[in-house]
């Protein structure tokens, strides 16, 4: 059972920096995402009351079930950050033990913790004890190909009170290259000692693959990451495929309408300049497969105002 009310087989939007902000989360929810998680929030920034990090935790009731994801490497700051996050009354607090980005890893946070499993367990246990809401974890198979301790790690995290585990089927050394290996994710799900929900993550980019991986590995839910960037439509595609319906088609006009809604909503959350710049990573997804779109995309990548973007797309 998931530690929050949801569907029998929920589809998650993965937490992604400068992607899974409130404006994009709400669109994904509209198109069928079941569970949403914040951009990841630095524990050190939270305890210093950095405004940007405080804003990352904001969410609306329509986004529930909703989790706030935190990352850090110090037991006191991580526990305190979890308390601050829990005070916002999310449905759960998620610990990021999987981010492979260098600026996170060099501080000993994110997937760097996979080099020190005892510390990972100690820090996780401290967070569980510090908050009244469910604590979940997102992590990877291991630090490198020669060491994938995730099967044992899953048992240890469950033993200290983690109530859901999301696993990206790559090691840190892989970053996002190669193919995600779900074999160990399936092994964890089939481990009779494991009773908490196991959510699989990595390479889910279609309804067909989502159904295949659900059936093959027996996971309790699926998390969609990079395939959702500029593509909130993927959640409807997955839900329709599960229901036996044909793949939904979205016209250029529908894509423009959704993209501009996303942009205008982002402006309300982050201001025009930041919203316009961060939207640049979404255009390839919104207009994938549209013939002769490349010149428009190049114009969008140079645009600095909402009005410019509107003129280019319309």
PDB file of C-alpha atoms in Angstrom:
ATOM      1  CA  UNK A   1       0.000   0.000   0.000  1.00  0.00           C
ATOM      2  CA  UNK A   2       1.223   3.472  -0.835  1.00  0.00           C
ATOM      3  CA  UNK A   3       1.534   5.797   2.173  1.00  0.00           C
ATOM      4  CA  UNK A   4      -0.932   8.211   0.542  1.00  0.00           C
ATOM      5  CA  UNK A   5      -4.236   7.814  -1.336  1.00  0.00           C
ATOM      6  CA  UNK A   6      -3.708   7.127  -5.044  1.00  0.00           C
ATOM      7  CA  UNK A   7      -4.747   4.818  -7.863  1.00  0.00           C
ATOM      8  CA  UNK A   8      -3.953   1.110  -7.886  1.00  0.00           C
ATOM      9  CA  UNK A   9      -1.018   1.676 -10.244  1.00  0.00           C
ATOM     10  CA  UNK A  10       0.107   5.304 -10.067  1.00  0.00           C
ATOM     11  CA  UNK A  11       2.182   7.100 -12.688  1.00  0.00           C
ATOM     12  CA  UNK A  12       4.619   9.580 -11.135  1.00  0.00           C
ATOM     13  CA  UNK A  13       6.217  12.692 -12.555  1.00  0.00           C
ATOM     14  CA  UNK A  14       9.861  12.453 -11.531  1.00  0.00           C
ATOM     15  CA  UNK A  15      11.383  15.339  -9.576  1.00  0.00           C
ATOM     16  CA  UNK A  16      13.642  17.277 -11.967  1.00  0.00           C
ATOM     17  CA  UNK A  17      15.488  20.514 -11.308  1.00  0.00           C
ATOM     18  CA  UNK A  18      14.106  23.461 -13.289  1.00  0.00           C
ATOM     19  CA  UNK A  19      11.534  21.131 -14.882  1.00  0.00           C
ATOM     20  CA  UNK A  20       9.048  19.864 -12.300  1.00  0.00           C
ATOM     21  CA  UNK A  21       8.024  23.285 -11.021  1.00  0.00           C
ATOM     22  CA  UNK A  22       4.435  24.053 -10.080  1.00  0.00           C
ATOM     23  CA  UNK A  23       3.416  25.220 -13.565  1.00  0.00           C
ATOM     24  CA  UNK A  24       4.582  22.028 -15.254  1.00  0.00           C
ATOM     25  CA  UNK A  25       3.353  19.765 -12.471  1.00  0.00           C
ATOM     26  CA  UNK A  26      -0.185  21.066 -12.807  1.00  0.00           C
ATOM     27  CA  UNK A  27      -0.176  20.434 -16.561  1.00  0.00           C
ATOM     28  CA  UNK A  28       1.076  16.883 -16.046  1.00  0.00           C
ATOM     29  CA  UNK A  29      -1.657  16.317 -13.469  1.00  0.00           C
ATOM     30  CA  UNK A  30      -4.240  17.539 -15.963  1.00  0.00           C
ATOM     31  CA  UNK A  31      -2.990  15.030 -18.542  1.00  0.00           C
ATOM     32  CA  UNK A  32      -3.036  12.105 -16.113  1.00  0.00           C
ATOM     33  CA  UNK A  33      -0.026  12.103 -13.761  1.00  0.00           C
ATOM     34  CA  UNK A  34      -1.130  10.586 -10.450  1.00  0.00           C
ATOM     35  CA  UNK A  35       1.649  11.619  -8.055  1.00  0.00           C
ATOM     36  CA  UNK A  36       3.770  14.776  -8.201  1.00  0.00           C
ATOM     37  CA  UNK A  37       7.043  15.648  -6.485  1.00  0.00           C
ATOM     38  CA  UNK A  38       8.765  19.008  -6.143  1.00  0.00           C
ATOM     39  CA  UNK A  39      12.040  20.002  -7.706  1.00  0.00           C
ATOM     40  CA  UNK A  40      14.745  18.805  -5.317  1.00  0.00           C
ATOM     41  CA  UNK A  41      15.485  21.203  -2.474  1.00  0.00           C
ATOM     42  CA  UNK A  42      18.867  21.645  -0.785  1.00  0.00           C
ATOM     43  CA  UNK A  43      18.729  20.971   2.949  1.00  0.00           C
ATOM     44  CA  UNK A  44      21.471  23.530   3.575  1.00  0.00           C
ATOM     45  CA  UNK A  45      19.529  26.190   1.646  1.00  0.00           C
ATOM     46  CA  UNK A  46      16.330  25.364   3.523  1.00  0.00           C
ATOM     47  CA  UNK A  47      17.814  25.731   6.981  1.00  0.00           C
ATOM     48  CA  UNK A  48      19.361  29.055   5.881  1.00  0.00           C
ATOM     49  CA  UNK A  49      15.902  30.170   4.744  1.00  0.00           C
ATOM     50  CA  UNK A  50      16.975  30.804   1.138  1.00  0.00           C
ATOM     51  CA  UNK A  51      13.937  32.240  -0.634  1.00  0.00           C
ATOM     52  CA  UNK A  52      14.351  30.239  -3.851  1.00  0.00           C
ATOM     53  CA  UNK A  53      14.360  26.961  -1.931  1.00  0.00           C
ATOM     54  CA  UNK A  54      11.365  28.019   0.137  1.00  0.00           C
ATOM     55  CA  UNK A  55       9.427  28.720  -3.068  1.00  0.00           C
ATOM     56  CA  UNK A  56      10.235  25.267  -4.458  1.00  0.00           C
ATOM     57  CA  UNK A  57       8.140  23.707  -1.696  1.00  0.00           C
ATOM     58  CA  UNK A  58       4.964  25.624  -2.573  1.00  0.00           C
ATOM     59  CA  UNK A  59       2.132  23.562  -4.013  1.00  0.00           C
ATOM     60  CA  UNK A  60      -1.637  23.699  -4.444  1.00  0.00           C
ATOM     61  CA  UNK A  61      -4.271  21.237  -3.285  1.00  0.00           C
ATOM     62  CA  UNK A  62      -4.957  20.099  -6.860  1.00  0.00           C
ATOM     63  CA  UNK A  63      -1.419  18.676  -6.965  1.00  0.00           C
ATOM     64  CA  UNK A  64      -2.041  16.086  -4.247  1.00  0.00           C
ATOM     65  CA  UNK A  65      -0.790  13.494  -3.612  1.00  0.00           C
ATOM     66  CA  UNK A  66       2.360  15.606  -3.480  1.00  0.00           C
ATOM     67  CA  UNK A  67       5.841  15.074  -2.082  1.00  0.00           C
ATOM     68  CA  UNK A  68       8.661  17.490  -1.295  1.00  0.00           C
ATOM     69  CA  UNK A  69      12.089  16.107  -2.178  1.00  0.00           C
ATOM     70  CA  UNK A  70      15.146  17.166  -0.187  1.00  0.00           C
ATOM     71  CA  UNK A  71      18.840  16.380  -0.533  1.00  0.00           C
ATOM     72  CA  UNK A  72      21.879  16.818   1.678  1.00  0.00           C
ATOM     73  CA  UNK A  73      24.743  15.016   3.387  1.00  0.00           C
ATOM     74  CA  UNK A  74      24.665  16.202   7.015  1.00  0.00           C
ATOM     75  CA  UNK A  75      22.431  14.448   9.523  1.00  0.00           C
ATOM     76  CA  UNK A  76      21.419  17.597  11.430  1.00  0.00           C
ATOM     77  CA  UNK A  77      20.691  19.800   8.406  1.00  0.00           C
ATOM     78  CA  UNK A  78      18.878  17.011   6.549  1.00  0.00           C
ATOM     79  CA  UNK A  79      16.671  16.283   9.572  1.00  0.00           C
ATOM     80  CA  UNK A  80      15.934  19.950  10.120  1.00  0.00           C
ATOM     81  CA  UNK A  81      15.162  20.429   6.420  1.00  0.00           C
ATOM     82  CA  UNK A  82      12.764  17.496   6.584  1.00  0.00           C
ATOM     83  CA  UNK A  83      10.964  19.185   9.474  1.00  0.00           C
ATOM     84  CA  UNK A  84      10.680  22.414   7.477  1.00  0.00           C
ATOM     85  CA  UNK A  85       9.363  20.495   4.474  1.00  0.00           C
ATOM     86  CA  UNK A  86       6.889  18.507   6.573  1.00  0.00           C
ATOM     87  CA  UNK A  87       5.526  21.766   8.006  1.00  0.00           C
ATOM     88  CA  UNK A  88       4.195  22.550   4.526  1.00  0.00           C
ATOM     89  CA  UNK A  89       1.921  19.501   4.959  1.00  0.00           C
ATOM     90  CA  UNK A  90       2.871  17.497   1.856  1.00  0.00           C
ATOM     91  CA  UNK A  91       1.682  13.906   1.603  1.00  0.00           C
ATOM     92  CA  UNK A  92       5.261  12.680   1.973  1.00  0.00           C
ATOM     93  CA  UNK A  93       8.872  13.838   2.171  1.00  0.00           C
ATOM     94  CA  UNK A  94      11.214  12.217  -0.339  1.00  0.00           C
ATOM     95  CA  UNK A  95      14.994  11.942   0.110  1.00  0.00           C
ATOM     96  CA  UNK A  96      17.093  12.268  -3.021  1.00  0.00           C
ATOM     97  CA  UNK A  97      19.792   9.581  -2.874  1.00  0.00           C
ATOM     98  CA  UNK A  98      20.006   9.332  -6.657  1.00  0.00           C
ATOM     99  CA  UNK A  99      20.968  12.653  -8.299  1.00  0.00           C
ATOM    100  CA  UNK A 100      24.150  12.061 -10.351  1.00  0.00           C
ATOM    101  CA  UNK A 101      24.936  15.732 -11.083  1.00  0.00           C
ATOM    102  CA  UNK A 102      28.476  16.731 -10.152  1.00  0.00           C
ATOM    103  CA  UNK A 103      27.571  19.830  -8.112  1.00  0.00           C
ATOM    104  CA  UNK A 104      25.406  17.644  -5.860  1.00  0.00           C
ATOM    105  CA  UNK A 105      27.718  14.630  -5.728  1.00  0.00           C
ATOM    106  CA  UNK A 106      30.875  16.595  -4.802  1.00  0.00           C
ATOM    107  CA  UNK A 107      29.126  17.648  -1.598  1.00  0.00           C
ATOM    108  CA  UNK A 108      28.477  14.027  -0.665  1.00  0.00           C
ATOM    109  CA  UNK A 109      24.766  14.281  -1.431  1.00  0.00           C
ATOM    110  CA  UNK A 110      22.548  12.618  -4.039  1.00  0.00           C
ATOM    111  CA  UNK A 111      23.988   9.408  -5.455  1.00  0.00           C
ATOM    112  CA  UNK A 112      27.334  10.022  -3.709  1.00  0.00           C
ATOM    113  CA  UNK A 113      25.769   8.413  -0.646  1.00  0.00           C
ATOM    114  CA  UNK A 114      25.840   5.076  -2.518  1.00  0.00           C
ATOM    115  CA  UNK A 115      29.556   4.947  -1.710  1.00  0.00           C
ATOM    116  CA  UNK A 116      28.720   4.915   2.003  1.00  0.00           C
ATOM    117  CA  UNK A 117      25.646   2.772   2.610  1.00  0.00           C
ATOM    118  CA  UNK A 118      25.879   2.828   6.447  1.00  0.00           C
ATOM    119  CA  UNK A 119      25.744   6.642   6.333  1.00  0.00           C
ATOM    120  CA  UNK A 120      22.837   6.490   3.897  1.00  0.00           C
ATOM    121  CA  UNK A 121      20.918   4.336   6.360  1.00  0.00           C
ATOM    122  CA  UNK A 122      21.802   6.537   9.364  1.00  0.00           C
ATOM    123  CA  UNK A 123      20.709   9.727   7.636  1.00  0.00           C
ATOM    124  CA  UNK A 124      17.507   8.163   6.356  1.00  0.00           C
ATOM    125  CA  UNK A 125      16.636   6.812   9.805  1.00  0.00           C
ATOM    126  CA  UNK A 126      17.177  10.269  11.308  1.00  0.00           C
ATOM    127  CA  UNK A 127      14.802  11.861   8.797  1.00  0.00           C
ATOM    128  CA  UNK A 128      12.144   9.203   9.442  1.00  0.00           C
ATOM    129  CA  UNK A 129      12.319   9.955  13.156  1.00  0.00           C
ATOM    130  CA  UNK A 130      12.177  13.709  12.688  1.00  0.00           C
ATOM    131  CA  UNK A 131       8.905  14.085  10.749  1.00  0.00           C
ATOM    132  CA  UNK A 132       5.260  13.030  11.213  1.00  0.00           C
ATOM    133  CA  UNK A 133       4.659  12.410   7.483  1.00  0.00           C
ATOM    134  CA  UNK A 134       5.724   9.349   5.461  1.00  0.00           C
ATOM    135  CA  UNK A 135       9.332   9.355   4.262  1.00  0.00           C
ATOM    136  CA  UNK A 136      10.208   7.915   0.864  1.00  0.00           C
ATOM    137  CA  UNK A 137      13.490   7.538  -1.024  1.00  0.00           C
ATOM    138  CA  UNK A 138      14.576   7.842  -4.647  1.00  0.00           C
ATOM    139  CA  UNK A 139      17.911   6.270  -5.531  1.00  0.00           C
ATOM    140  CA  UNK A 140      19.913   4.316  -8.132  1.00  0.00           C
ATOM    141  CA  UNK A 141      21.283   0.776  -8.445  1.00  0.00           C
ATOM    142  CA  UNK A 142      24.677   1.792  -7.095  1.00  0.00           C
ATOM    143  CA  UNK A 143      27.653   4.065  -7.639  1.00  0.00           C
ATOM    144  CA  UNK A 144      29.302   2.077 -10.440  1.00  0.00           C
ATOM    145  CA  UNK A 145      28.746  -1.005 -12.562  1.00  0.00           C
ATOM    146  CA  UNK A 146      30.931  -3.213 -10.376  1.00  0.00           C
ATOM    147  CA  UNK A 147      28.922  -2.434  -7.240  1.00  0.00           C
ATOM    148  CA  UNK A 148      25.114  -2.503  -7.279  1.00  0.00           C
ATOM    149  CA  UNK A 149      23.989  -2.957  -3.663  1.00  0.00           C
ATOM    150  CA  UNK A 150      20.397  -1.868  -4.235  1.00  0.00           C
ATOM    151  CA  UNK A 151      18.800  -5.221  -3.279  1.00  0.00           C
ATOM    152  CA  UNK A 152      20.333  -5.092   0.203  1.00  0.00           C
ATOM    153  CA  UNK A 153      19.868  -1.324   0.425  1.00  0.00           C
ATOM    154  CA  UNK A 154      16.131  -1.704  -0.177  1.00  0.00           C
ATOM    155  CA  UNK A 155      15.815  -4.023   2.816  1.00  0.00           C
ATOM    156  CA  UNK A 156      17.829  -1.684   5.053  1.00  0.00           C
ATOM    157  CA  UNK A 157      15.803   1.369   4.058  1.00  0.00           C
ATOM    158  CA  UNK A 158      12.555  -0.469   4.692  1.00  0.00           C
ATOM    159  CA  UNK A 159      13.868  -1.562   8.088  1.00  0.00           C
ATOM    160  CA  UNK A 160      14.467   2.047   9.194  1.00  0.00           C
ATOM    161  CA  UNK A 161      10.960   3.132   8.203  1.00  0.00           C
ATOM    162  CA  UNK A 162      11.016   4.220   4.573  1.00  0.00           C
ATOM    163  CA  UNK A 163       7.483   3.740   3.198  1.00  0.00           C
ATOM    164  CA  UNK A 164       8.143   3.785  -0.563  1.00  0.00           C
ATOM    165  CA  UNK A 165      11.235   3.316  -2.703  1.00  0.00           C
ATOM    166  CA  UNK A 166      11.706   4.691  -6.228  1.00  0.00           C
ATOM    167  CA  UNK A 167      14.622   3.203  -8.143  1.00  0.00           C
ATOM    168  CA  UNK A 168      16.274   4.525 -11.292  1.00  0.00           C
ATOM    169  CA  UNK A 169      17.663   1.538 -13.174  1.00  0.00           C
ATOM    170  CA  UNK A 170      21.133   3.013 -13.706  1.00  0.00           C
ATOM    171  CA  UNK A 171      24.279   3.499 -11.648  1.00  0.00           C
ATOM    172  CA  UNK A 172      25.727   6.915 -10.985  1.00  0.00           C
ATOM    173  CA  UNK A 173      28.623   6.204 -13.340  1.00  0.00           C
ATOM    174  CA  UNK A 174      26.130   5.755 -16.167  1.00  0.00           C
ATOM    175  CA  UNK A 175      24.561   9.161 -15.541  1.00  0.00           C
ATOM    176  CA  UNK A 176      21.765   9.009 -18.180  1.00  0.00           C
ATOM    177  CA  UNK A 177      23.627   7.022 -20.811  1.00  0.00           C
ATOM    178  CA  UNK A 178      22.991   3.492 -22.008  1.00  0.00           C
ATOM    179  CA  UNK A 179      19.855   1.564 -21.180  1.00  0.00           C
ATOM    180  CA  UNK A 180      18.201   1.423 -17.765  1.00  0.00           C
ATOM    181  CA  UNK A 181      18.456  -2.046 -16.212  1.00  0.00           C
ATOM    182  CA  UNK A 182      15.224  -2.960 -14.448  1.00  0.00           C
ATOM    183  CA  UNK A 183      16.349  -6.485 -13.559  1.00  0.00           C
ATOM    184  CA  UNK A 184      17.331  -5.598 -10.000  1.00  0.00           C
ATOM    185  CA  UNK A 185      14.193  -3.492  -9.590  1.00  0.00           C
ATOM    186  CA  UNK A 186      12.172  -6.597 -10.384  1.00  0.00           C
ATOM    187  CA  UNK A 187      14.302  -8.653  -7.999  1.00  0.00           C
ATOM    188  CA  UNK A 188      13.550  -6.221  -5.183  1.00  0.00           C
ATOM    189  CA  UNK A 189       9.838  -6.299  -5.914  1.00  0.00           C
ATOM    190  CA  UNK A 190       9.884 -10.105  -5.811  1.00  0.00           C
ATOM    191  CA  UNK A 191      11.864 -10.208  -2.561  1.00  0.00           C
ATOM    192  CA  UNK A 192       9.491 -11.642   0.077  1.00  0.00           C
ATOM    193  CA  UNK A 193      11.083  -9.370   2.689  1.00  0.00           C
ATOM    194  CA  UNK A 194       9.992  -6.251   0.836  1.00  0.00           C
ATOM    195  CA  UNK A 195       6.510  -5.037   1.725  1.00  0.00           C
ATOM    196  CA  UNK A 196       6.747  -1.342   0.772  1.00  0.00           C
ATOM    197  CA  UNK A 197       5.748  -0.124  -2.718  1.00  0.00           C
ATOM    198  CA  UNK A 198       8.516  -0.206  -5.326  1.00  0.00           C
ATOM    199  CA  UNK A 199       8.377   2.373  -8.124  1.00  0.00           C
ATOM    200  CA  UNK A 200      10.455   1.843 -11.268  1.00  0.00           C
ATOM    201  CA  UNK A 201      12.149   4.681 -13.127  1.00  0.00           C
ATOM    202  CA  UNK A 202      14.256   4.891 -16.276  1.00  0.00           C
ATOM    203  CA  UNK A 203      13.571   4.909 -20.038  1.00  0.00           C
ATOM    204  CA  UNK A 204       9.766   4.977 -19.804  1.00  0.00           C
ATOM    205  CA  UNK A 205       8.950   6.945 -22.942  1.00  0.00           C
ATOM    206  CA  UNK A 206       5.692   5.422 -24.213  1.00  0.00           C
ATOM    207  CA  UNK A 207       2.501   3.765 -23.104  1.00  0.00           C
ATOM    208  CA  UNK A 208       3.682   0.504 -24.643  1.00  0.00           C
ATOM    209  CA  UNK A 209       6.886   0.453 -22.616  1.00  0.00           C
ATOM    210  CA  UNK A 210       5.092   1.447 -19.415  1.00  0.00           C
ATOM    211  CA  UNK A 211       2.730  -1.525 -19.740  1.00  0.00           C
ATOM    212  CA  UNK A 212       5.535  -3.890 -20.721  1.00  0.00           C
ATOM    213  CA  UNK A 213       7.655  -2.935 -17.700  1.00  0.00           C
ATOM    214  CA  UNK A 214       4.696  -3.061 -15.328  1.00  0.00           C
ATOM    215  CA  UNK A 215       3.917  -6.605 -16.405  1.00  0.00           C
ATOM    216  CA  UNK A 216       7.511  -7.811 -16.680  1.00  0.00           C
ATOM    217  CA  UNK A 217       8.896  -6.459 -13.401  1.00  0.00           C
ATOM    218  CA  UNK A 218       5.775  -6.331 -11.220  1.00  0.00           C
ATOM    219  CA  UNK A 219       6.433  -2.856  -9.844  1.00  0.00           C
ATOM    220  CA  UNK A 220       3.763  -0.982  -7.912  1.00  0.00           C
ATOM    221  CA  UNK A 221       4.084   2.205  -9.953  1.00  0.00           C
ATOM    222  CA  UNK A 222       6.129   3.852 -12.687  1.00  0.00           C
ATOM    223  CA  UNK A 223       7.965   7.169 -12.660  1.00  0.00           C
ATOM    224  CA  UNK A 224       8.416   9.192 -15.845  1.00  0.00           C
ATOM    225  CA  UNK A 225      11.362  11.584 -16.021  1.00  0.00           C
ATOM    226  CA  UNK A 226      13.105  12.939 -19.108  1.00  0.00           C
ATOM    227  CA  UNK A 227      10.385  11.673 -21.487  1.00  0.00           C
ATOM    228  CA  UNK A 228       7.955  14.090 -19.817  1.00  0.00           C
ATOM    229  CA  UNK A 229      10.052  17.196 -20.516  1.00  0.00           C
ATOM    230  CA  UNK A 230       7.966  19.281 -22.900  1.00  0.00           C
ATOM    231  CA  UNK A 231       5.614  16.328 -23.131  1.00  0.00           C
ATOM    232  CA  UNK A 232       2.902  16.353 -20.461  1.00  0.00           C
ATOM    233  CA  UNK A 233       0.875  14.413 -23.042  1.00  0.00           C
ATOM    234  CA  UNK A 234       2.814  11.232 -22.192  1.00  0.00           C
ATOM    235  CA  UNK A 235       0.676  10.682 -19.094  1.00  0.00           C
ATOM    236  CA  UNK A 236      -2.483  10.549 -21.187  1.00  0.00           C
ATOM    237  CA  UNK A 237      -0.706   8.258 -23.644  1.00  0.00           C
ATOM    238  CA  UNK A 238       0.206   5.841 -20.846  1.00  0.00           C
ATOM    239  CA  UNK A 239      -3.266   5.905 -19.291  1.00  0.00           C
ATOM    240  CA  UNK A 240      -4.923   5.401 -22.685  1.00  0.00           C
ATOM    241  CA  UNK A 241      -2.613   2.503 -23.515  1.00  0.00           C
ATOM    242  CA  UNK A 242      -3.387   0.821 -20.184  1.00  0.00           C
ATOM    243  CA  UNK A 243      -7.085   1.192 -21.000  1.00  0.00           C
ATOM    244  CA  UNK A 244      -6.621  -0.400 -24.422  1.00  0.00           C
ATOM    245  CA  UNK A 245      -7.186   2.815 -26.347  1.00  0.00           C
ATOM    246  CA  UNK A 246      -5.179   4.025 -29.326  1.00  0.00           C
ATOM    247  CA  UNK A 247      -2.366   6.529 -28.886  1.00  0.00           C
ATOM    248  CA  UNK A 248      -3.791  10.051 -28.577  1.00  0.00           C
ATOM    249  CA  UNK A 249      -2.810  12.525 -31.273  1.00  0.00           C
ATOM    250  CA  UNK A 250      -2.267  16.202 -30.523  1.00  0.00           C
ATOM    251  CA  UNK A 251      -2.402  18.754 -33.315  1.00  0.00           C
ATOM    252  CA  UNK A 252       0.080  21.577 -33.735  1.00  0.00           C
ATOM    253  CA  UNK A 253      -2.592  23.971 -32.486  1.00  0.00           C
ATOM    254  CA  UNK A 254      -3.165  21.889 -29.341  1.00  0.00           C
ATOM    255  CA  UNK A 255       0.575  21.742 -28.713  1.00  0.00           C
ATOM    256  CA  UNK A 256       0.917  25.497 -29.109  1.00  0.00           C
ATOM    257  CA  UNK A 257      -2.015  26.107 -26.764  1.00  0.00           C
ATOM    258  CA  UNK A 258      -0.581  23.797 -24.086  1.00  0.00           C
ATOM    259  CA  UNK A 259       2.941  25.147 -24.457  1.00  0.00           C
ATOM    260  CA  UNK A 260       1.791  28.746 -24.063  1.00  0.00           C
ATOM    261  CA  UNK A 261      -0.351  27.847 -21.049  1.00  0.00           C
ATOM    262  CA  UNK A 262       2.760  26.300 -19.531  1.00  0.00           C
ATOM    263  CA  UNK A 263       4.831  29.397 -20.277  1.00  0.00           C
ATOM    264  CA  UNK A 264       2.282  31.871 -18.909  1.00  0.00           C
ATOM    265  CA  UNK A 265       1.814  29.800 -15.768  1.00  0.00           C
ATOM    266  CA  UNK A 266       5.593  29.611 -15.299  1.00  0.00           C
ATOM    267  CA  UNK A 267       5.772  33.407 -15.501  1.00  0.00           C
ATOM    268  CA  UNK A 268       3.377  33.615 -12.560  1.00  0.00           C
ATOM    269  CA  UNK A 269       5.604  31.280 -10.551  1.00  0.00           C
ATOM    270  CA  UNK A 270       9.099  32.430 -11.525  1.00  0.00           C
ATOM    271  CA  UNK A 271       8.837  35.746 -13.350  1.00  0.00           C
ATOM    272  CA  UNK A 272       9.122  36.356 -17.085  1.00  0.00           C
ATOM    273  CA  UNK A 273      12.868  36.167 -17.633  1.00  0.00           C
ATOM    274  CA  UNK A 274      13.425  32.931 -15.688  1.00  0.00           C
ATOM    275  CA  UNK A 275      10.295  31.326 -17.149  1.00  0.00           C
ATOM    276  CA  UNK A 276      11.270  32.137 -20.735  1.00  0.00           C
ATOM    277  CA  UNK A 277      14.798  30.813 -20.250  1.00  0.00           C
ATOM    278  CA  UNK A 278      13.707  27.590 -18.510  1.00  0.00           C
ATOM    279  CA  UNK A 279      11.037  26.904 -21.141  1.00  0.00           C
ATOM    280  CA  UNK A 280      13.783  26.451 -23.721  1.00  0.00           C
ATOM    281  CA  UNK A 281      14.377  22.898 -22.549  1.00  0.00           C
ATOM    282  CA  UNK A 282      10.713  22.058 -23.216  1.00  0.00           C
ATOM    283  CA  UNK A 283      10.288  23.108 -26.859  1.00  0.00           C
ATOM    284  CA  UNK A 284      11.865  19.993 -28.394  1.00  0.00           C
ATOM    285  CA  UNK A 285       9.354  17.861 -26.502  1.00  0.00           C
ATOM    286  CA  UNK A 286       6.291  19.957 -27.255  1.00  0.00           C
ATOM    287  CA  UNK A 287       6.929  19.988 -30.992  1.00  0.00           C
ATOM    288  CA  UNK A 288       8.662  16.669 -31.571  1.00  0.00           C
ATOM    289  CA  UNK A 289       7.669  15.278 -34.956  1.00  0.00           C
ATOM    290  CA  UNK A 290       6.242  18.554 -36.269  1.00  0.00           C
ATOM    291  CA  UNK A 291       7.569  18.991 -39.830  1.00  0.00           C
ATOM    292  CA  UNK A 292       9.850  21.970 -40.498  1.00  0.00           C
ATOM    293  CA  UNK A 293       9.723  23.167 -36.903  1.00  0.00           C
ATOM    294  CA  UNK A 294      13.486  23.619 -36.482  1.00  0.00           C
ATOM    295  CA  UNK A 295      13.580  27.279 -37.646  1.00  0.00           C
ATOM    296  CA  UNK A 296      10.854  28.154 -35.143  1.00  0.00           C
ATOM    297  CA  UNK A 297      12.723  26.318 -32.392  1.00  0.00           C
ATOM    298  CA  UNK A 298      15.880  28.313 -33.119  1.00  0.00           C
ATOM    299  CA  UNK A 299      13.850  31.527 -32.845  1.00  0.00           C
ATOM    300  CA  UNK A 300      12.321  30.372 -29.553  1.00  0.00           C
ATOM    301  CA  UNK A 301      15.770  29.634 -28.139  1.00  0.00           C
ATOM    302  CA  UNK A 302      16.660  33.300 -28.675  1.00  0.00           C
ATOM    303  CA  UNK A 303      13.386  34.819 -27.466  1.00  0.00           C
ATOM    304  CA  UNK A 304      13.493  36.789 -24.223  1.00  0.00           C
ATOM    305  CA  UNK A 305       9.825  37.684 -23.672  1.00  0.00           C
ATOM    306  CA  UNK A 306       6.478  35.907 -23.631  1.00  0.00           C
ATOM    307  CA  UNK A 307       5.249  38.185 -26.421  1.00  0.00           C
ATOM    308  CA  UNK A 308       8.117  37.042 -28.672  1.00  0.00           C
ATOM    309  CA  UNK A 309       7.346  33.397 -27.970  1.00  0.00           C
ATOM    310  CA  UNK A 310       3.666  33.937 -28.738  1.00  0.00           C
ATOM    311  CA  UNK A 311       4.444  35.639 -32.029  1.00  0.00           C
ATOM    312  CA  UNK A 312       6.821  32.870 -33.108  1.00  0.00           C
ATOM    313  CA  UNK A 313       4.361  30.072 -32.323  1.00  0.00           C
ATOM    314  CA  UNK A 314       1.248  31.735 -33.704  1.00  0.00           C
TER     315      UNK A 314
END
